[in-house]
Short mmCIF file of C-alpha atoms and ligand atoms in Angstrom, two decimals:
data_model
loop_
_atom_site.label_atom_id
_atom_site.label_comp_id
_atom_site.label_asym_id
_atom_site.label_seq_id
_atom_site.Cartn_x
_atom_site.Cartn_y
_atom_site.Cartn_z
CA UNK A 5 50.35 135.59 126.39
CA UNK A 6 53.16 133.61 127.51
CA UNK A 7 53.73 133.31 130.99
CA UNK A 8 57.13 132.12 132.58
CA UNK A 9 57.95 131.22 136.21
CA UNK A 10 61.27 131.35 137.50
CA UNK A 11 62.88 129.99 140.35
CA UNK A 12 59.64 130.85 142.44
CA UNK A 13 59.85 130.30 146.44
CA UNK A 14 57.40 131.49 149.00
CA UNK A 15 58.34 131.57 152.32
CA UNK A 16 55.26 132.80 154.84
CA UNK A 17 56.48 134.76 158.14
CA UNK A 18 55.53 131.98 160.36
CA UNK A 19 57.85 129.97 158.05
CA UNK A 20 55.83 128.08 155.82
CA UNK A 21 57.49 126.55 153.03
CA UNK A 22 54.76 127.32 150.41
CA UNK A 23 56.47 127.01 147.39
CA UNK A 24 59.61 125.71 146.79
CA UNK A 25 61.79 126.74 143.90
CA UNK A 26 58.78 126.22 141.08
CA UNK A 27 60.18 126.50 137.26
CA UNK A 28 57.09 126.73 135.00
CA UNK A 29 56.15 128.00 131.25
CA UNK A 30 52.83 127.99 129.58
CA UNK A 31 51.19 130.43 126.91
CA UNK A 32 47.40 130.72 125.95
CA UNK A 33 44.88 128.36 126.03
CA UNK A 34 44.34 126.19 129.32
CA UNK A 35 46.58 125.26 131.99
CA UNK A 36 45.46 123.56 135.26
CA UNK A 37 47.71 123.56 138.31
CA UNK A 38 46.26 120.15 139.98
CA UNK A 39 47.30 119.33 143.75
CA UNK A 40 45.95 118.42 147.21
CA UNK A 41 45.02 121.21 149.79
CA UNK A 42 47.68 122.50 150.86
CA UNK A 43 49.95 122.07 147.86
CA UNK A 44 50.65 125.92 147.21
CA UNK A 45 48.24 126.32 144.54
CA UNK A 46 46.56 129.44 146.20
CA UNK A 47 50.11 130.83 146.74
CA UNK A 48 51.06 130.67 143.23
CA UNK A 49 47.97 132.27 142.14
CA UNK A 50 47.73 135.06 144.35
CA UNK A 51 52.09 136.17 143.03
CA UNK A 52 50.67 136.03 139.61
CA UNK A 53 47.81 137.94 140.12
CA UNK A 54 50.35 140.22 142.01
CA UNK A 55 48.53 140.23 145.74
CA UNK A 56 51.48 138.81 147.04
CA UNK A 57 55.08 139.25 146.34
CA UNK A 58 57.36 135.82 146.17
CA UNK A 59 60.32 135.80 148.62
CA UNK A 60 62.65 135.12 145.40
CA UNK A 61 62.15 134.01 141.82
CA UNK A 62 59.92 136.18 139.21
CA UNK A 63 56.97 135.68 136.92
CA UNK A 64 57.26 137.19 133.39
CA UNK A 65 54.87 138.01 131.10
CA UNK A 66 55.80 137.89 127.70
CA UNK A 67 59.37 138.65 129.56
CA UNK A 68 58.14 141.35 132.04
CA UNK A 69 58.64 141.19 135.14
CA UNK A 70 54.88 141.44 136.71
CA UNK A 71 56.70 143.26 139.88
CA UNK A 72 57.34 145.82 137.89
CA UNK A 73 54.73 146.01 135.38
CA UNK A 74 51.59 145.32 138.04
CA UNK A 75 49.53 148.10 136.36
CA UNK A 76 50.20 147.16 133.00
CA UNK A 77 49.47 142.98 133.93
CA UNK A 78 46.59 144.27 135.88
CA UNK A 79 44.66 145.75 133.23
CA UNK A 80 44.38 142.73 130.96
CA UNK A 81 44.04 140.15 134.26
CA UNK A 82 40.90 138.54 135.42
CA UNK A 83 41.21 137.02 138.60
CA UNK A 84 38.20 134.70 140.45
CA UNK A 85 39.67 134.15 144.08
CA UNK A 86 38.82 130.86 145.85
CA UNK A 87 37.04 132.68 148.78
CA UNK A 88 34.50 134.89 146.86
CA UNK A 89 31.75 136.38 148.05
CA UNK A 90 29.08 139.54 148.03
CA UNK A 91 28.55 140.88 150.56
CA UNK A 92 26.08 143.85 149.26
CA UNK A 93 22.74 143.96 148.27
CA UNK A 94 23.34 144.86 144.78
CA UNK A 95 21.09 142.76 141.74
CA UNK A 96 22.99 140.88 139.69
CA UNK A 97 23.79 143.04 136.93
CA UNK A 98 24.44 146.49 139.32
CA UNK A 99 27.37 143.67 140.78
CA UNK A 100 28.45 143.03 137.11
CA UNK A 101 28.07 146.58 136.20
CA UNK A 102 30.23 147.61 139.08
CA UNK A 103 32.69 145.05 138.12
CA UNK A 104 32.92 146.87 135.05
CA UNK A 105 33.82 150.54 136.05
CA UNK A 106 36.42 149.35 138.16
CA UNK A 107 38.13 147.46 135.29
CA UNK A 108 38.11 150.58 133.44
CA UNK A 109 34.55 150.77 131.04
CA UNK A 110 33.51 154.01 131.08
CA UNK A 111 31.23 154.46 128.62
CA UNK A 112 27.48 153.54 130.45
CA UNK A 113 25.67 152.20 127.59
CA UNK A 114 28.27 149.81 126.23
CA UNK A 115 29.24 148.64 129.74
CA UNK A 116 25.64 147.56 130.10
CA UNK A 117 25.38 146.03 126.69
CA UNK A 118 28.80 143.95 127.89
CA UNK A 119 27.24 143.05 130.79
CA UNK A 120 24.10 141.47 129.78
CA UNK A 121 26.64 139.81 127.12
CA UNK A 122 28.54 138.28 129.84
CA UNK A 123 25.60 137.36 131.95
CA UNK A 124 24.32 135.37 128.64
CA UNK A 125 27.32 134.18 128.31
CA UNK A 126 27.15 132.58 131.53
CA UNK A 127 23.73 131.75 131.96
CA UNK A 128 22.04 134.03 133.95
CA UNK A 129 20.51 136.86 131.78
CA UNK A 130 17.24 135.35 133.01
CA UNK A 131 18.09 136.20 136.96
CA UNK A 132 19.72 139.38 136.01
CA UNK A 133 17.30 141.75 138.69
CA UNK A 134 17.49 139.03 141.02
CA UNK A 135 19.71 139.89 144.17
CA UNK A 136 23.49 138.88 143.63
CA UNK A 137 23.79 137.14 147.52
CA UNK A 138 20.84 135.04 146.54
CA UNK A 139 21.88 133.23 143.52
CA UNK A 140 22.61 129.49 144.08
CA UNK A 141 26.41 128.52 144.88
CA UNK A 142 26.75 127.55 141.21
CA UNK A 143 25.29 131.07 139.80
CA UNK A 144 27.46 133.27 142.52
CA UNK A 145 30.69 130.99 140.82
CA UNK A 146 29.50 131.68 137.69
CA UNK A 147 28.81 135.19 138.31
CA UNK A 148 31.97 135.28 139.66
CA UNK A 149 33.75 134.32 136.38
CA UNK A 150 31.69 136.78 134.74
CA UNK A 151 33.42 139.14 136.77
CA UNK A 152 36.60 137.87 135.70
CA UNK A 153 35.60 138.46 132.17
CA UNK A 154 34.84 141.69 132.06
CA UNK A 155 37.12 144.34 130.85
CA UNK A 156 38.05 141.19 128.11
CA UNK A 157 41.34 140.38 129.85
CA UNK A 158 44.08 138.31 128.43
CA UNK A 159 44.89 135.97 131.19
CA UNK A 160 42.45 134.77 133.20
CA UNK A 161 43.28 133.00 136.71
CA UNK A 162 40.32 130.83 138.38
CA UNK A 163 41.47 129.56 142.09
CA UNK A 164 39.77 126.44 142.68
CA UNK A 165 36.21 127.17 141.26
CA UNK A 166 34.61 124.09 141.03
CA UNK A 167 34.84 123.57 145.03
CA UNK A 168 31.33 123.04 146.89
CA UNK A 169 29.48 123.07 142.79
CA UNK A 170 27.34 119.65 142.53
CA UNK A 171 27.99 117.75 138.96
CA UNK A 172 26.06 119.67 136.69
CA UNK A 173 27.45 123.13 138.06
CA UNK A 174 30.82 121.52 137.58
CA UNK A 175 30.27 120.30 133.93
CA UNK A 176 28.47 123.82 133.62
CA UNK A 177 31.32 125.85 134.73
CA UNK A 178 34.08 123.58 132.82
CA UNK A 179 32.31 124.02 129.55
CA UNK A 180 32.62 127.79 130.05
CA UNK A 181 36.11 127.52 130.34
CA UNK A 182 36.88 125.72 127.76
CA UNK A 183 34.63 127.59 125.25
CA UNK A 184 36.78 130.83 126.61
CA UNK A 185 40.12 128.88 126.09
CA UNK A 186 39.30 129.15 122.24
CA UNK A 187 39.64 132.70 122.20
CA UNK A 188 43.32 133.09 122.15
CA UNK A 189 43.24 133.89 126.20
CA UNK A 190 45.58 132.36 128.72
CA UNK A 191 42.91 130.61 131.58
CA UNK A 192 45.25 129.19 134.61
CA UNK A 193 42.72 126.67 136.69
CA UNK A 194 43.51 125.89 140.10
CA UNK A 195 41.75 122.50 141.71
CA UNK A 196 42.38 119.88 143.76
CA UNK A 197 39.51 117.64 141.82
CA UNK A 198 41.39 115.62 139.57
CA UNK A 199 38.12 115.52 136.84
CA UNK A 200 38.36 119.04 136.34
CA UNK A 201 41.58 118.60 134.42
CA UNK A 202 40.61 117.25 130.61
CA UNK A 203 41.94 117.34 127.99
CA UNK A 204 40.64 120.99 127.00
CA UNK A 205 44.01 121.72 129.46
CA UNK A 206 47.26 121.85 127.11
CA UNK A 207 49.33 122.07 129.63
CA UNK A 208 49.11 120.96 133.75
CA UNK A 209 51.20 121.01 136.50
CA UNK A 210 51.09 118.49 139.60
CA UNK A 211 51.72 120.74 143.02
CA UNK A 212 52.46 118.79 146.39
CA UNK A 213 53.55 120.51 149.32
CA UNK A 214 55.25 123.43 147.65
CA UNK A 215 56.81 121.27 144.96
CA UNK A 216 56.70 121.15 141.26
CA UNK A 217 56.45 117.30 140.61
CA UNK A 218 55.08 117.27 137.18
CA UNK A 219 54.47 119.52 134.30
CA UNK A 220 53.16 119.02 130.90
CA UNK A 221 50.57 117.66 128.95
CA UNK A 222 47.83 115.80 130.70
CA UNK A 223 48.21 113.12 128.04
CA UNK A 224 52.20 112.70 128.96
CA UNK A 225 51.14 112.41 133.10
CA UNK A 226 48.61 109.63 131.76
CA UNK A 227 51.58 108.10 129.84
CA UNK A 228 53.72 108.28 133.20
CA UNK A 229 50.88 105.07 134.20
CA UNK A 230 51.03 103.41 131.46
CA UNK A 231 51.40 99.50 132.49
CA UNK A 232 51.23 100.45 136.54
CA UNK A 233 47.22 100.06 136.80
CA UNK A 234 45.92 96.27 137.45
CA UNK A 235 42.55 95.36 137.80
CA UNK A 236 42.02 91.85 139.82
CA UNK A 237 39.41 89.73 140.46
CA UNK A 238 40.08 88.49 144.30
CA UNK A 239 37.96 86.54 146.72
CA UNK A 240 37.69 87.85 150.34
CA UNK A 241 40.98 86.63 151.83
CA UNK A 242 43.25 87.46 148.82
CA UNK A 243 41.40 90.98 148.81
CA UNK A 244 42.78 91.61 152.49
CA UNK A 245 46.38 90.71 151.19
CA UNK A 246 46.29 93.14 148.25
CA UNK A 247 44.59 95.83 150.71
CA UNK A 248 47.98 95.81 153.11
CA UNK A 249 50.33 95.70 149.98
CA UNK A 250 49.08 97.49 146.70
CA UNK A 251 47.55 100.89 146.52
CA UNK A 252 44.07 100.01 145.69
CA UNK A 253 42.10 102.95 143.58
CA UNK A 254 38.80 100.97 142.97
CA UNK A 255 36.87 98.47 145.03
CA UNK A 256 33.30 96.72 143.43
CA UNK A 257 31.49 93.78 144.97
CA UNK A 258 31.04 91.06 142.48
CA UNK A 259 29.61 87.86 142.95
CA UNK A 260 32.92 85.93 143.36
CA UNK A 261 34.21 88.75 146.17
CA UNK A 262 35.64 91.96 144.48
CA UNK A 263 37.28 93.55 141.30
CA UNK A 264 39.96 95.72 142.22
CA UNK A 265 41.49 98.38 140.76
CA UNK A 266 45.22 98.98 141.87
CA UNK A 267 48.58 101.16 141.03
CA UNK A 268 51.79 99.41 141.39
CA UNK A 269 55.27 99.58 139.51
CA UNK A 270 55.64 95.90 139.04
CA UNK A 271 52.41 93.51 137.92
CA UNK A 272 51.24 92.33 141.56
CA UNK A 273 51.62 88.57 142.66
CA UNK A 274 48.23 87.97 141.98
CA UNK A 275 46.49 86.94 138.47
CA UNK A 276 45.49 90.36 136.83
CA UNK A 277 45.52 92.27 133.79
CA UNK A 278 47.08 95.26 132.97
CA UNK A 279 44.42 98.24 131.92
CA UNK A 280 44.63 101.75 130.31
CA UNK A 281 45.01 104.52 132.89
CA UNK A 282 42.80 107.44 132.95
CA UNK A 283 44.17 110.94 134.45
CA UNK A 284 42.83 109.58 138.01
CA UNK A 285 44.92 106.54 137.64
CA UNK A 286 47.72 108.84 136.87
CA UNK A 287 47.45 111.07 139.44
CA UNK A 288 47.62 108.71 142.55
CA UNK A 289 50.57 106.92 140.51
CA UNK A 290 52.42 109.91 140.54
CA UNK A 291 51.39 111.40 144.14
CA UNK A 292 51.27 108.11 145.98
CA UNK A 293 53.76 105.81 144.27
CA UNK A 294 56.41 108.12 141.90
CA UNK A 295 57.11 110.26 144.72
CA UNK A 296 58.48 107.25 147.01
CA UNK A 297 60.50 106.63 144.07
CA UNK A 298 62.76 108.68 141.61
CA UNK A 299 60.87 111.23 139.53
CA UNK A 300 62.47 111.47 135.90
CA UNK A 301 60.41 112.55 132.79
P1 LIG B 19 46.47 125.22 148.19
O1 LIG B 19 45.87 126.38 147.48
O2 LIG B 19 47.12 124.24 147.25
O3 LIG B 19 45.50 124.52 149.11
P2 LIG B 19 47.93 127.20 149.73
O4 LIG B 19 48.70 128.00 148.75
O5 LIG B 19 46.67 127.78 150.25
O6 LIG B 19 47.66 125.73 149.11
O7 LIG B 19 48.87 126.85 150.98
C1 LIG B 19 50.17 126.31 150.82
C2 LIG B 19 50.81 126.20 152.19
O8 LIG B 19 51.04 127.49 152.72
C3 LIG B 19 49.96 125.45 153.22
O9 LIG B 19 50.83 124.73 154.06
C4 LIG B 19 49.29 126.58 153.98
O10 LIG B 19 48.98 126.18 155.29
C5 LIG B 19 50.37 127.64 153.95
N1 LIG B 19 49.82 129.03 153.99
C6 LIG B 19 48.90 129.57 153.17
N2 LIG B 19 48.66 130.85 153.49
C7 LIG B 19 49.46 131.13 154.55
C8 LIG B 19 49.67 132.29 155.35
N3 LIG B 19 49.02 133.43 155.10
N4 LIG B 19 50.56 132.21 156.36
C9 LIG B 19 51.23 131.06 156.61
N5 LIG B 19 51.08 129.94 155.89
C10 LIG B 19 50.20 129.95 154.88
#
């Protein structure tokens, strides 16, 4: 489904700023909306999912207006909030189950045969009967997405769901995405973790306070750093210069002082060579140093 955003602001009653005139388009497969807390991310995500109205601007969906069509967007939307929690005693698959009569299956029998589809899907058939508020933090995300899932909806919004997960939850939980992105759904990923955006994302957008300040392909934000990340070998005195000047992303002890990673426009006074940036790279070249600077594409 294709999803357009136009001329999106959010202004909060206390004033807040949250998102300021945002201009985005994406259509299925994955797109992660990357920026630090506070960026607006949970904002946007909560007007598409329609909990929240925008003070101006619209969101289409292949070219409705979701305003006006909430039903019809709410029947083929899965939505995993950032704060999500149980707070009943129900087992695993009741919560699942429960999921699935209010997203419309009716029929008992194949609601329970798409539930214990979507609990294998997710890996955790095997604590099915165990009580939903005492699976791990990883297993209550995952059952959360599993929640999202069911009712098979088209667009699928995830707010931040790798927060508090330890590696292999995160790799866990990314591969899930991705293997859902390959089914001709539209999965919008909020985070503020820079790793969870890979290249299974087509298309990403860069959020800082309330502004759009980059959209496109992960590859093209990588491309953005190409020839602006240094790496230096520096004893301890030269390594206290480069600390007060350059924006230093990596710091290892070697046996001659340190090698240093940094981000600068210009190759820094200082012998170095010039090395392929990686999305991290990118990122703090766009946040810290582009936005000092003029943004063009
Ligand atoms: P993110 O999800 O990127 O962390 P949010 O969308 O939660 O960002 O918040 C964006 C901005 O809006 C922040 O400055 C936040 O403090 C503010 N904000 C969020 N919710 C409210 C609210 N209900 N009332 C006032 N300000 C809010």
């Amino acid at each position: 489904m294709k999803i357009e955003i136009q001329g999106l602001n959010k202004i909060y009653p206390n004033g807040n700023h949250a998102l300021k005139d945002i201009n985005l388009e994406f259509g299925t497969g994955m797109f992660g909306l990357l920026g630090p807390n506070g960026a607006g991310k949970s904002t946007l995500m909560r007007i598409i999912v329609t909990l929240m109205k925008p003070s101006s601007g619209v969101v289409l969906v292949d070219g409705k207006d979701i305003q006006k069509h909430r039903k019809e967007l709410r029947r083929v939307l899965g939505y995993l909030p950032q704060e999500f929690r149980f707070f009943t005693a129900l087992k695993t698959w009741e919560f699942l189950d429960y999921s699935g009569s209010l997203a419309g299956l009716k029929n008992k029998k194949e609601r329970i045969a798409e539930v214990d589809r979507l609990l294998d899907q997710v890996g955790l058939l095997e604590v099915r009967d165990r009580q939903a508020n005492r699976l791990s933090g990883g297993m209550k995300r995952r059952l959360g997405i599993a929640q999202a899932l069911i009712g098979n909806p088209r667009i699928i919004v995830v707010d931040e769901p790798t927060t508090g997960l330890d590696p292999d939850e995160r790799i866990r939980f990314r591969n899930i995405l991705s293997q859902l992105s390959q089914h001709d759904v539209t999965i919008i990923l909020s985070t503020h973790i820079v790793g969870d955006i890979s290249s299974t994302c087509q298309g990403m957008a860069l959020l800082n306070k309330g502004e759009l300040v980059f959209s496109g392909s992960p590859e093209n934000l990588v491309k953005h750093a190409e020839g602006h990340v240094f790496k230096l070998n520096l004893n301890q005195y030269e390594y206290d210069m480069v600390k007060e000047r350059y924006n230093v992303i990596s710091t290892i002890p070697v046996e001659t002082g340190w090698e240093v990673q940094i981000v600068s426009d210009d190759a820094p006074e200082f012998s170095s060579t010039c090395i392929i940036p990686n999305i991290e790279h990118a990122y703090v070249y766009y946040m810290e140093h582009k936005l000092h600077t003029d943004i063009t594409d």
